[in-house]
Each structure stands twice: as C-alpha cells, then as structure tokens.
Amino acid sequence: MKRKLPLIIVLVTGIFGVLTYIIPHPIIQDTDAVFRNDILRVIGAFSIVLGIGSILRHHFIKIKRKAEHWGYSWITVVALFVSAIIGLFGGIDPTRPGLLPTQVGGFSFHIQSLFTGLIVPLGSTMFALLAFFMASAAYRAFRARNLEATLLLVSAFILMLGAVPLTRMIVRELPSFAEWILAVPNTAAKRGIGFGISLGILATSLKIILGIERGWLGGGE
Amino acid sequence: MNLATDPWVWVAAIMTLAVFSFLYKENPFYRAAEHLFVGVSNGYFITFTWHRVLVPSLIDPVGHGQKLWLILAAIVGALYFTRFIPKISWLVRIPIAIFLGYGSGMSLLRSVEAGIIAQVKATIVTRATFANWQAGLWALIILVGVVCTITYFFFSAERKGVLKPISYVGIIFVMVGFGASFGYTVMARISLFIGRLQFLLGDWLGLIR
Amino acid sequence: MALSCIVALLLCTLPPPGGVAARDVPNDAGGKIAVTWTRSPDGSVINYRVLRQAEGATEWDTIGMAGRLASRYFDEGAGNGTPYRYKVLAEADTLQGESEPSGYAKAAPQWFNTGRIPSIIGTALILVIFLYTFQQARRGAKMFIRRIAGLDAVEEALGRATEMGRPTLYVPGLSTIDDVATIASLNILGEVAKKTAKFGTPLIVPNRDPIVYTVAREVVKESYASVGRPDAFNPDSVFFLTDQQFAYAAAVDGIMLREKPATNFLIGMFWAESLILAETGAISGAVQIAGTDAVSQLPFFITACDYTLIGEELYAASAYISREPLRLGAIKGQDYNKLIILALILGGTLLALAVDIRITDIL
Amino acid sequence: MAASGSAGRKGFWERLQRIDRRWIYLVIWLVVMVPLIKPFPIKPVASPPVQQMFSYIDSMPEDKALIISVDYSPDTQAELHPMTLALLRHAFATDRRVGLVATTVYGLGLGEDALREVKREFDSVATRHEDSVISGEDFIFWGWTTPLLTMMLGMGERITNVFPVDYYGARTESLPMTRHVKNYNDVGILVSVAGSSMPISWVAYAQTQFGLRIGCGTTAVSAADYYTYLNSGQFTGMLAGMRGAAEYEQLTREKMDRLGMTWRVRNRGTEAMSSQTAAHIAIILFIVVGNIGYFATRRRKS
C-alpha cells in the first residue's frame, strides 16, 4: 500500500499525460485544463509552505547554535517576514491598496517597490557578474593543451574577433565565417547531443511511469 | 554630478555595489545583501502564491460555493505536511506522484515528436537541398556532424575500431560548437554589465547624461 | 476585366471573394469550423468580413474579420452539431463585394488526433526496444557500459573531501520535479549520498524548487538508511533556499566561499546561472563535477569545471554508478534506439538522393 | 615587479599563468567603465541587415508611417532601448509619421521615456512650430492593450477601434495623424524591438494576414535564432544587440548630418560600443597572453 499506491498514481497520471497529447476530445482536454490550472496549482502551493518552513528552520538552527555568521541569518528571517507581511496585507496591485498602507509621504514600500528596488537590481547585478566570470573562465580554460581544447579556443576566438569592429573591417569575411560556425558545426553538435537527450528523457519517463524508477519514493516501506 | 533623489535608486545602487564587491572577495557587505535577497525573494514568493494562486484558484471559488471539489485538491496538497508525522509520512508520496507521473507522461510523446522525428527530418539531405550547392554542402557537413556526435554517445560499446575515429570527429564538432556558443555569448554578458554601470553612473550618480 | 471593374464601381461593389467553403476542423476538441475562400482580385481590399447563418435562421451575423491577405478564417464559436453556412465580404473604404454562401458544415470533436500517428508509431517502436532491454536486464543478461570520465572521478572527489575534512555540495539543478533532468540528478544524488554516508562527509543540498526539495530530502535520507547510517543523516543538510533564480545563485555562491566544500556537484537543469556557480566554485578551489542536458549551458560548464557530463551522459550516470540491472537495461535501449536513428538519417538520405522525393512524403 | 625582471622572462610568464583573477576583473571593470564616461570615437560600419532596415525606412513613400512596437522590458533595456531612440530620430529627421505601441505593460514606461527624450532633442533646436515634434501630429503613442491577438489583427482594420484613446488620454479619432494612418495599409514598416519572440508573433499575425512589413530589433543572444526569418524575407532588416543599435545610430547620425541637423545627441549604443569593443579586445588579449604564457612555460619544463 505505502509503495503501491504512489506507483499506481504515477501510472495513472502518466497515462493521462500521454492521452492529452493524442486525444483532442473535450472530455480529455477540459479535464487537462482543470488539472493543470486548478488542481496542480493548488497542490503545488502547499509545497511552498514546506519550502518556507525549511529555509526558516535552516536559519533558526544557525541562530540557535550560534553557528558561524549566525547574525546574518537574522537578515534573511526578518526580511522574509517583513516582505511577506507587506505583500500579504498590502496587496499585490499598487493601484488597489490592501489592508496595510504601503505609502509614507512620497515613499512607497509596496511589494512591487520592493521588487523593483531590491529584487531587480540584486538579480541583474548577479547576472552581470557573468561579464567578469566569462573573462576569467576564458583566461584559465582557453589554453591550447590538446586538440579539443584548441578547437574550443579557436572557435570562441573567431566569434569574439567577429564582434570587434576593427577586425571586421580588416577581414571582411570574418563575420560571415563566424555565422557559419554557428549555423553549421554548432547546429550539428547540438542536434547530435539533442537526440541522446531526447532518448534519455524517454527512458527516464518510461521508467517512472512503469514504476521501475523508485528513488523518489524515499526511504521506509 | 547630478545625484539621484529617489531613495529606491539609492537602495538599488547600494545593492548593486554590494553584489559587485563579491568580485573582490566574499565579505560582510555581500553576505548581508545575499541574505536580504534570499529573505525578500521568499517574501515575494509567498505574496505571489497567495494573491495569484491560492486566492483566485482556491479561496475565491470555494468561498463562493463554486468548484467545491477544489477542497479535495487542497487536502491532497495538505498531505505534504504528513512528512512531520512519522506514522503517516508515506502519504507525502501522493502529491509527489501526481506531479511526477503527469510530467513524465506529458514529456513522453512530445520528446519523440520534437526531439527525434522533427530532428531526423531536418537532418536528412535530399536532392532539393542541393538546389543551391552551398546549402547542400553545409547540409552534408551537418549530417556528418550529427552522425559522429550520436556515435560519441554510445555507451554499451568500447570506443574501439571504427567507433574510435568516428566518435573523435564527433567530439571535434562538439568542441567547435561549444566554443562558438561561448564566444557568441560574451557580447550579451558584457551588455549586462554595461547596463548596471549605466545605472550606477547615470541614474544614480548622474555622471553620464 | 476592365469592363467588370467599371460595372463593379457603378454598383459600388468590389469583385467578391470566390469559392467559399466551410468544413469542420479535424483533430480538435470541436466548436471550430474552417472557412476558406479565394481572395478578391481587387487590390484595394482592406479586409474580409466573415458572416455566418445557422440552418433555419434568417439572419446573417458577422462573426469576425480577416486581413486582406487572408484566405481562411476559423469560426471558433460554432456549436457542435449545428449546421452553419458562411458568406465572405470583401471590404474597401466604402465598397463591398459579397460572396455566394458556402455549403453547410457542422463542428464536431474528435477522439483521436490523426496528426500524431507518426509520433505514436515512433514512440511505440522506441518503447518496444526499451521493454525488450528491460526484460533482458531482468533475466540477468550482462550489460556492458563504457568508461565515463566524469563519473570515475566521483569516488576520488568524495575521497578528497573526506581527507580534507570539508563538506560536499550537491546542487540538483534549478528546475522542477517534472523536468526529467531533475529526476536524473536526484538519482545521482542518491548514489552520491550513499558514498558520503559511508565516508562520513557532510553533504549540503540547497534547493530552488519546494517539491524537488521534499523529494531530495527523502532520497538522501533513504541513501543514508540503505548503507546502515540512518543516524548520520542530518535533516538540515537538505534545505530549500529561494525560488528566485539569482537569489538562489547568490546564496549558493555564498555557501561555496563560506563553507568551502571540497567537491561541488552541479547536476541537473541550469540556465544562465551555470557559469556564476561554476566559476565561484573554481575560485573556492573545489573539484567540480557538472552535468546537464541544457545544451546552451554546457560550454560554460566545460570551461569552468573539472568534469562535465554532457547531455545523455547525465542520464547514463545513475546506471553507471549504481550498476543496477534495470538502469543498465535503459542505457542499452537508448543505444539500440540511437542505431535506429542513425539508420533513419543515413538510409533516408541515401534514398532521398537516389530518388527525388521529399522527406515529408516518407516520414 | 622589479624582482620579477631580474628573475628573467620565464618567471614572469609563469606568474602570469597564475595571475590573481581579480586583476582580470579590474581590467574588465576599467575597460568597460572608462569608455562609458569618456567614449573613444569608434565608427560602427553597418552590417547588411541593419543597412537593409535603414534603407527601407529611409526610402519608403512619404505618406507611409513607421510603427515601433516596444516589446522589451527593463532587463534588456541596455541593449534594446538605444534602437528605439535611433529609430525615432531617423523617423522624425526624415518627417515620417511614427506610431508607438507596447505589447507588454513594461513597454509603456520605456516607450514614454524614449519619446520624451527624442522629442526634447528636436524641440530644443526647433525655431518654428513645424520643426517641433508634436504628439498626435508627428507621432501617436497608442499604448498597450490586451489580448495580443485582438490588437495585432484589429490594427489592420482600424487602429482607432483598438485604441480609442492614446497613452496620454487623447481621443485617437480626433488626432490629426489618424487621418493619415488608419490601418496597416498606411504603414510602411513595423519594427518590433523585443527581447522575447514577439517579432515572430508580428510576422505570424500582422504579416501573414495583412502583408505588413516587419523589421526586428533583438538581443545578441536571440539573434542567432532569427537569421532564418531574415533570410526568408519575413523580416525587412534586423538590429542585433548593442552593435545593431550602434550601427543604426551611426546611419542616422550620418543622415542627420546631411540634413544639416548637427546637434549632439546621446547615442547610447555607440557609447556602449566603445565599452563593448574594449572588453572584447581585453578578453581576446587575455586569451592570447594566456596561451603565450602556456607555451613559454611548457617549453621551459620540457
């Protein structure tokens, strides 16, 4: 029961997932729409409680044990509660205020202000770190150690040269050669890898539906 | 200099600098920004789930006496919490099984159609491909590359005999392709940094106008 | 022609669209009728107005507009089983040209999408092969699997972490549980956790998806139990961080430089954060084993990590480490299917070059 | 440094091999920041897709309008916003009517921002009423509406039906420009500036149904996927990434100079191009130096 029931559910929902693709009849399609838009969304929402519980627990343990850097854990905990309270009670639409006022004078602390003022700059700066990491990774890894590494290096090099106006003027063919590398060898490699990936996805999906893959059941009976 | 007056611009600028300070080394300034980021993004996650998922998909309809079967979905969702009750903790497998089974079933035929059939069609070279000899030649090179790359991924045979040179050509294609992807992405990533600097130097400090 | 134009002008009309036909849209959920026509020869037409009349009704209702280049319109408001007929009006600024009505058509839902037949046949063929190799594996047939460099390194990398007395970090990708790469990653996590349990190395598993977090936790717990070390499982070692992509990356970066894991596993589905994580890991001096089926992120893992599982190797990995017969059977099945794909590509090309056919005719 | 000189060249290369990554970061930071503050003159040479779009807009009949669809959001602003600005300048300089639409809410703020900036440039040098840029006469900012399909198809029949009032709240029926721009028949080209796949949606609906000409402005990352649309003629020209923006800015600059409009504007794409180029050259040099060092140290070891 404890293992069988979940395996039966996997089989049934798996077959249902397949049917949505081949049966256009509303009996299947409408059920699928309800399943996806209502049922899965509602079920998924509950897992978030577990997630939030986990991150809070992680930091409370650090605080309790006074683990290294435990003081910073307070920042996460306080920021989480404050922003959740602002969001839950202040509403999500700035034009329709909730129970909690989110404006003091000209200063707004609405959840959308937190989003644009904190989450967006923090996120896009993390993203921008890539400009530096690309440079350092290229410096370390692009060495002509063997044929494979040399090819990696040379084709990256050509693409980068193609982006510099000066070299574009000197070697007129460079940009189109760079495009050719993207369009021909690059496509071939990606497509070849893609076949293997699709087969791997198929095999794994099949193993799950048939109950061969059971690691996700976790421990116990 | 034309400093910004909007407090949120200042907050954003300080956060931007805190993250960039990571490039020098991991430091208290970054650590604080990182912990704040995790906290606020979770607060936003909670808000979004409540206002955009639970209220419209569960609380509103059920509150108005509609779609009462949604309560059943809520009960299944609540099974996640059985994890904390050792005796019935296996029930947590039920909601997981629903997601897992449905996801696997959805991907089964779709990955055959998009990942295999469509790609086989795209790779086969026909006489029509040679209407333009150059296009035909490139298509042949792609064909060779695909065949060799697939060969590289054979697991159940040792790379010996004819497999060895073929899979070696495969890895050559892979490396050339990956190098190209890397080189091509550099421009976009630098643009991201330029965007942040334009914010710092322009919107915040007012140095570039 | 000139004469007809003059006549048309005199009557304040445009040459009307011709050949209006209506028929049920196949392979759909019903409620939809396709109306087709040949365009009016007049160049000044701005758009076409589509009119509908249910059988027995006297009124013609406008149901929609189509652009001047359109010769098809989908009536998505048709009731199933009701016969309708259609007229199409060509419209310019002040002129109109009205077509003859079409024949009657009824909308109906279908039970089977015939457009999916090729993929059903393809899937069936592939599945039969998998079922065959699973069967072989069950019977205990010997399954050979060649060396995969990145996976041979797992043991050594974990050993290194133990020697140095430092933890092991395992990032199971940033995607959800219904992403197959995540499942593959969780399988590898199971094997890695067994080894960390044996070696007594602390394991850190931060998660981005709450559902993946719940599964990852079960998987690790099970691994510790299966090697007889249930007591060594630290429930706080598997945790959820945040759902926001870059907040997650920021936090994992912090973990890498503060906890200084000796070994990092970056396995599963990744997006742009791949290089942020991999490069920070390289800075921290950890041995890094990455694996993903996100083809666009592979170049970054290859440049910044010590070992990278490329695409399908990610799916082969859990079979390779665990040597479990059924998993090995799946690998064998994948290889047979690759042979078929190769045969299709090469055979199809030879055929298409020998005789002049289009691929759409055979597949 | 002096010590390494006496230790000989090999010691220098060896050290360079293991140079602290932070020096690399510092170089990247400087080569990007310095040109932003003090741009060095760099003359972008227009690539064929950019030239194609520019030439088409430049030579389309006077009575045809240009529509810019602002389809991006702040996260791709650095690459895409300069394109919108350059397109607006080109159109106003050559007396073309311009319509602006947004397919996302984010596009509203960005579109308004672009119009304000370019309008100010032209108005500040205008000596007569006709020379200034006037909302409703020279351009209309229709704004944003949903659903997407209704908007893309509806504009082909009658734009005022889709947008009864413009972004600023004026009744579109009463605007002078509406007399000349009623639907897609009065539009020479629509340029979709997007970080998403919106240009393809424009092709799928507005082009296949109404034959509307579509141009595309996109990020460097997405451009690779769009070349097929360019080759098939579905796109009339394409601006790819910051470089595409810079090239269009250059063509517009040259055109405006020929027309005697020599005032200075802030060409953000070109500005960023100096940074972009400097960073590329820096990374290329890193790779070259890294490899020289690699071979120098390897030779010594063997």
PDB file of C-alpha atoms in Angstrom, chain B residues 22 26 30-31 34-35 37-38 41-42 45 80 83 96 99-100 103 107 109 112-113 116-117 120-121 123-127 130 143 146-147 150-159 175 178 181-182 185 189, chain C residues 118-119 123 144-146 148 177-178 183 211 213-215 217 240-244 246-247 250-251 253-254 257-258 280 298-300 302-303 310 312-313 331 335 338-339 345 348-349 352-354 356 359 363:
ATOM      1  CA  PHE B  22      31.866  39.830  -4.241  1.00  0.00           C
ATOM      2  CA  GLU B  26      33.297  37.218  -0.048  1.00  0.00           C
ATOM      3  CA  TYR B  30      27.938  40.890   0.106  1.00  0.00           C
ATOM      4  CA  ARG B  31      26.842  38.496   2.819  1.00  0.00           C
ATOM      5  CA  GLU B  34      22.804  37.882  -0.180  1.00  0.00           C
ATOM      6  CA  HIS B  35      20.799  37.142   2.974  1.00  0.00           C
ATOM      7  CA  PHE B  37      17.978  38.839  -1.285  1.00  0.00           C
ATOM      8  CA  VAL B  38      17.015  35.359  -0.081  1.00  0.00           C
ATOM      9  CA  SER B  41      12.589  36.949  -2.678  1.00  0.00           C
ATOM     10  CA  ASN B  42      10.903  34.432  -0.397  1.00  0.00           C
ATOM     11  CA  PHE B  45       7.235  34.237  -3.437  1.00  0.00           C
ATOM     12  CA  TYR B  80       2.830  17.391   2.110  1.00  0.00           C
ATOM     13  CA  ARG B  83       6.091  14.447   6.450  1.00  0.00           C
ATOM     14  CA  ILE B  96       4.748  13.986  -5.458  1.00  0.00           C
ATOM     15  CA  PHE B  99       3.408  15.741 -10.372  1.00  0.00           C
ATOM     16  CA  LEU B 100       5.921  13.123 -11.368  1.00  0.00           C
ATOM     17  CA  GLY B 103       5.171  15.370 -16.045  1.00  0.00           C
ATOM     18  CA  SER B 107       7.090  14.552 -21.966  1.00  0.00           C
ATOM     19  CA  LEU B 109       5.340  11.647 -26.869  1.00  0.00           C
ATOM     20  CA  VAL B 112       9.667  11.898 -29.577  1.00  0.00           C
ATOM     21  CA  GLU B 113       7.926  14.371 -31.836  1.00  0.00           C
ATOM     22  CA  ILE B 116      13.516  12.893 -32.581  1.00  0.00           C
ATOM     23  CA  ILE B 117      11.103  12.872 -35.521  1.00  0.00           C
ATOM     24  CA  VAL B 120      15.561  13.365 -38.165  1.00  0.00           C
ATOM     25  CA  LYS B 121      13.514  15.153 -40.812  1.00  0.00           C
ATOM     26  CA  THR B 123      18.900  16.237 -40.868  1.00  0.00           C
ATOM     27  CA  ILE B 124      18.110  14.067 -43.910  1.00  0.00           C
ATOM     28  CA  VAL B 125      19.646  15.526 -47.070  1.00  0.00           C
ATOM     29  CA  THR B 126      17.547  15.387 -50.228  1.00  0.00           C
ATOM     30  CA  ARG B 127      18.102  16.374 -53.821  1.00  0.00           C
ATOM     31  CA  PHE B 130      21.230  20.706 -53.467  1.00  0.00           C
ATOM     32  CA  LEU B 143      24.729  15.285 -41.421  1.00  0.00           C
ATOM     33  CA  VAL B 146      25.172  14.658 -36.293  1.00  0.00           C
ATOM     34  CA  VAL B 147      26.135  11.071 -37.095  1.00  0.00           C
ATOM     35  CA  ILE B 150      25.499  10.458 -31.880  1.00  0.00           C
ATOM     36  CA  THR B 151      28.264   7.873 -32.147  1.00  0.00           C
ATOM     37  CA  TYR B 152      30.202   9.645 -29.422  1.00  0.00           C
ATOM     38  CA  PHE B 153      27.332   8.899 -27.056  1.00  0.00           C
ATOM     39  CA  PHE B 154      27.275   5.125 -27.494  1.00  0.00           C
ATOM     40  CA  PHE B 155      27.673   3.711 -24.013  1.00  0.00           C
ATOM     41  CA  SER B 156      27.324  -0.018 -24.456  1.00  0.00           C
ATOM     42  CA  ALA B 157      30.363  -0.494 -26.645  1.00  0.00           C
ATOM     43  CA  GLU B 158      34.009   0.255 -26.014  1.00  0.00           C
ATOM     44  CA  ARG B 159      35.350   3.046 -28.213  1.00  0.00           C
ATOM     45  CA  MET B 175      34.092  21.455 -29.154  1.00  0.00           C
ATOM     46  CA  PHE B 178      30.663  24.935 -27.720  1.00  0.00           C
ATOM     47  CA  SER B 181      28.402  29.402 -28.237  1.00  0.00           C
ATOM     48  CA  PHE B 182      30.822  30.740 -25.646  1.00  0.00           C
ATOM     49  CA  THR B 185      27.549  34.927 -25.587  1.00  0.00           C
ATOM     50  CA  ARG B 189      27.078  39.284 -20.968  1.00  0.00           C
TER      51      ARG B 189
ATOM     52  CA  PRO C 118       3.883   9.279 -36.759  1.00  0.00           C
ATOM     53  CA  SER C 119       4.966  10.132 -33.236  1.00  0.00           C
ATOM     54  CA  THR C 123       7.192   6.116 -29.647  1.00  0.00           C
ATOM     55  CA  PHE C 144      28.493  -3.546 -20.622  1.00  0.00           C
ATOM     56  CA  ILE C 145      28.885   0.188 -20.152  1.00  0.00           C
ATOM     57  CA  ARG C 146      31.993   2.038 -21.231  1.00  0.00           C
ATOM     58  CA  ILE C 148      32.640   7.821 -18.383  1.00  0.00           C
ATOM     59  CA  ILE C 177      10.345  17.805 -10.493  1.00  0.00           C
ATOM     60  CA  ASP C 178       8.615  17.208 -13.816  1.00  0.00           C
ATOM     61  CA  ILE C 183      14.923  13.193 -11.816  1.00  0.00           C
ATOM     62  CA  ILE C 211       8.769  19.974  -4.395  1.00  0.00           C
ATOM     63  CA  TYR C 213      13.378  19.838  -2.002  1.00  0.00           C
ATOM     64  CA  THR C 214      10.901  17.378  -0.488  1.00  0.00           C
ATOM     65  CA  VAL C 215      11.977  14.607  -2.859  1.00  0.00           C
ATOM     66  CA  ARG C 217      15.318  15.093   1.270  1.00  0.00           C
ATOM     67  CA  PHE C 240      15.109  24.976   0.411  1.00  0.00           C
ATOM     68  CA  LEU C 241      16.675  28.350  -0.357  1.00  0.00           C
ATOM     69  CA  THR C 242      14.503  30.501  -2.602  1.00  0.00           C
ATOM     70  CA  ASP C 243      12.542  30.317  -5.786  1.00  0.00           C
ATOM     71  CA  GLN C 244      14.253  33.350  -7.356  1.00  0.00           C
ATOM     72  CA  PHE C 246      19.626  34.766  -8.995  1.00  0.00           C
ATOM     73  CA  ALA C 247      18.866  34.903  -5.279  1.00  0.00           C
ATOM     74  CA  ALA C 250      23.811  34.398  -4.766  1.00  0.00           C
ATOM     75  CA  ALA C 251      23.157  32.147  -1.797  1.00  0.00           C
ATOM     76  CA  ASP C 253      27.889  31.358  -4.150  1.00  0.00           C
ATOM     77  CA  GLY C 254      27.945  32.406  -0.516  1.00  0.00           C
ATOM     78  CA  LEU C 257      33.006  30.564  -0.301  1.00  0.00           C
ATOM     79  CA  ARG C 258      31.981  30.294   3.351  1.00  0.00           C
ATOM     80  CA  THR C 280      32.690  30.690  -7.989  1.00  0.00           C
ATOM     81  CA  LEU C 298      27.345  23.059 -21.498  1.00  0.00           C
ATOM     82  CA  PRO C 299      30.071  25.347 -22.926  1.00  0.00           C
ATOM     83  CA  PHE C 300      30.303  27.142 -19.592  1.00  0.00           C
ATOM     84  CA  ILE C 302      33.129  22.593 -19.831  1.00  0.00           C
ATOM     85  CA  THR C 303      35.316  25.667 -19.449  1.00  0.00           C
ATOM     86  CA  ILE C 310      27.384  16.098 -21.488  1.00  0.00           C
ATOM     87  CA  GLU C 312      22.888  11.986 -22.327  1.00  0.00           C
ATOM     88  CA  GLU C 313      25.779  11.118 -20.004  1.00  0.00           C
ATOM     89  CA  ILE C 331      21.158   2.530 -21.402  1.00  0.00           C
ATOM     90  CA  ASP C 335      21.871   2.715 -27.671  1.00  0.00           C
ATOM     91  CA  LYS C 338      20.382   5.533 -31.472  1.00  0.00           C
ATOM     92  CA  LEU C 339      21.257   2.878 -34.019  1.00  0.00           C
ATOM     93  CA  ILE C 345      19.153   9.507 -41.116  1.00  0.00           C
ATOM     94  CA  GLY C 348      16.730   8.395 -45.569  1.00  0.00           C
ATOM     95  CA  THR C 349      19.476  10.485 -47.115  1.00  0.00           C
ATOM     96  CA  ALA C 352      16.300  10.814 -50.973  1.00  0.00           C
ATOM     97  CA  LEU C 353      19.413  11.277 -53.064  1.00  0.00           C
ATOM     98  CA  ALA C 354      18.763   8.183 -55.168  1.00  0.00           C
ATOM     99  CA  ASP C 356      13.784  12.543 -55.995  1.00  0.00           C
ATOM    100  CA  ILE C 359      11.108  13.895 -46.678  1.00  0.00           C
ATOM    101  CA  LEU C 363       8.087  10.458 -42.534  1.00  0.00           C
TER     102      LEU C 363
END
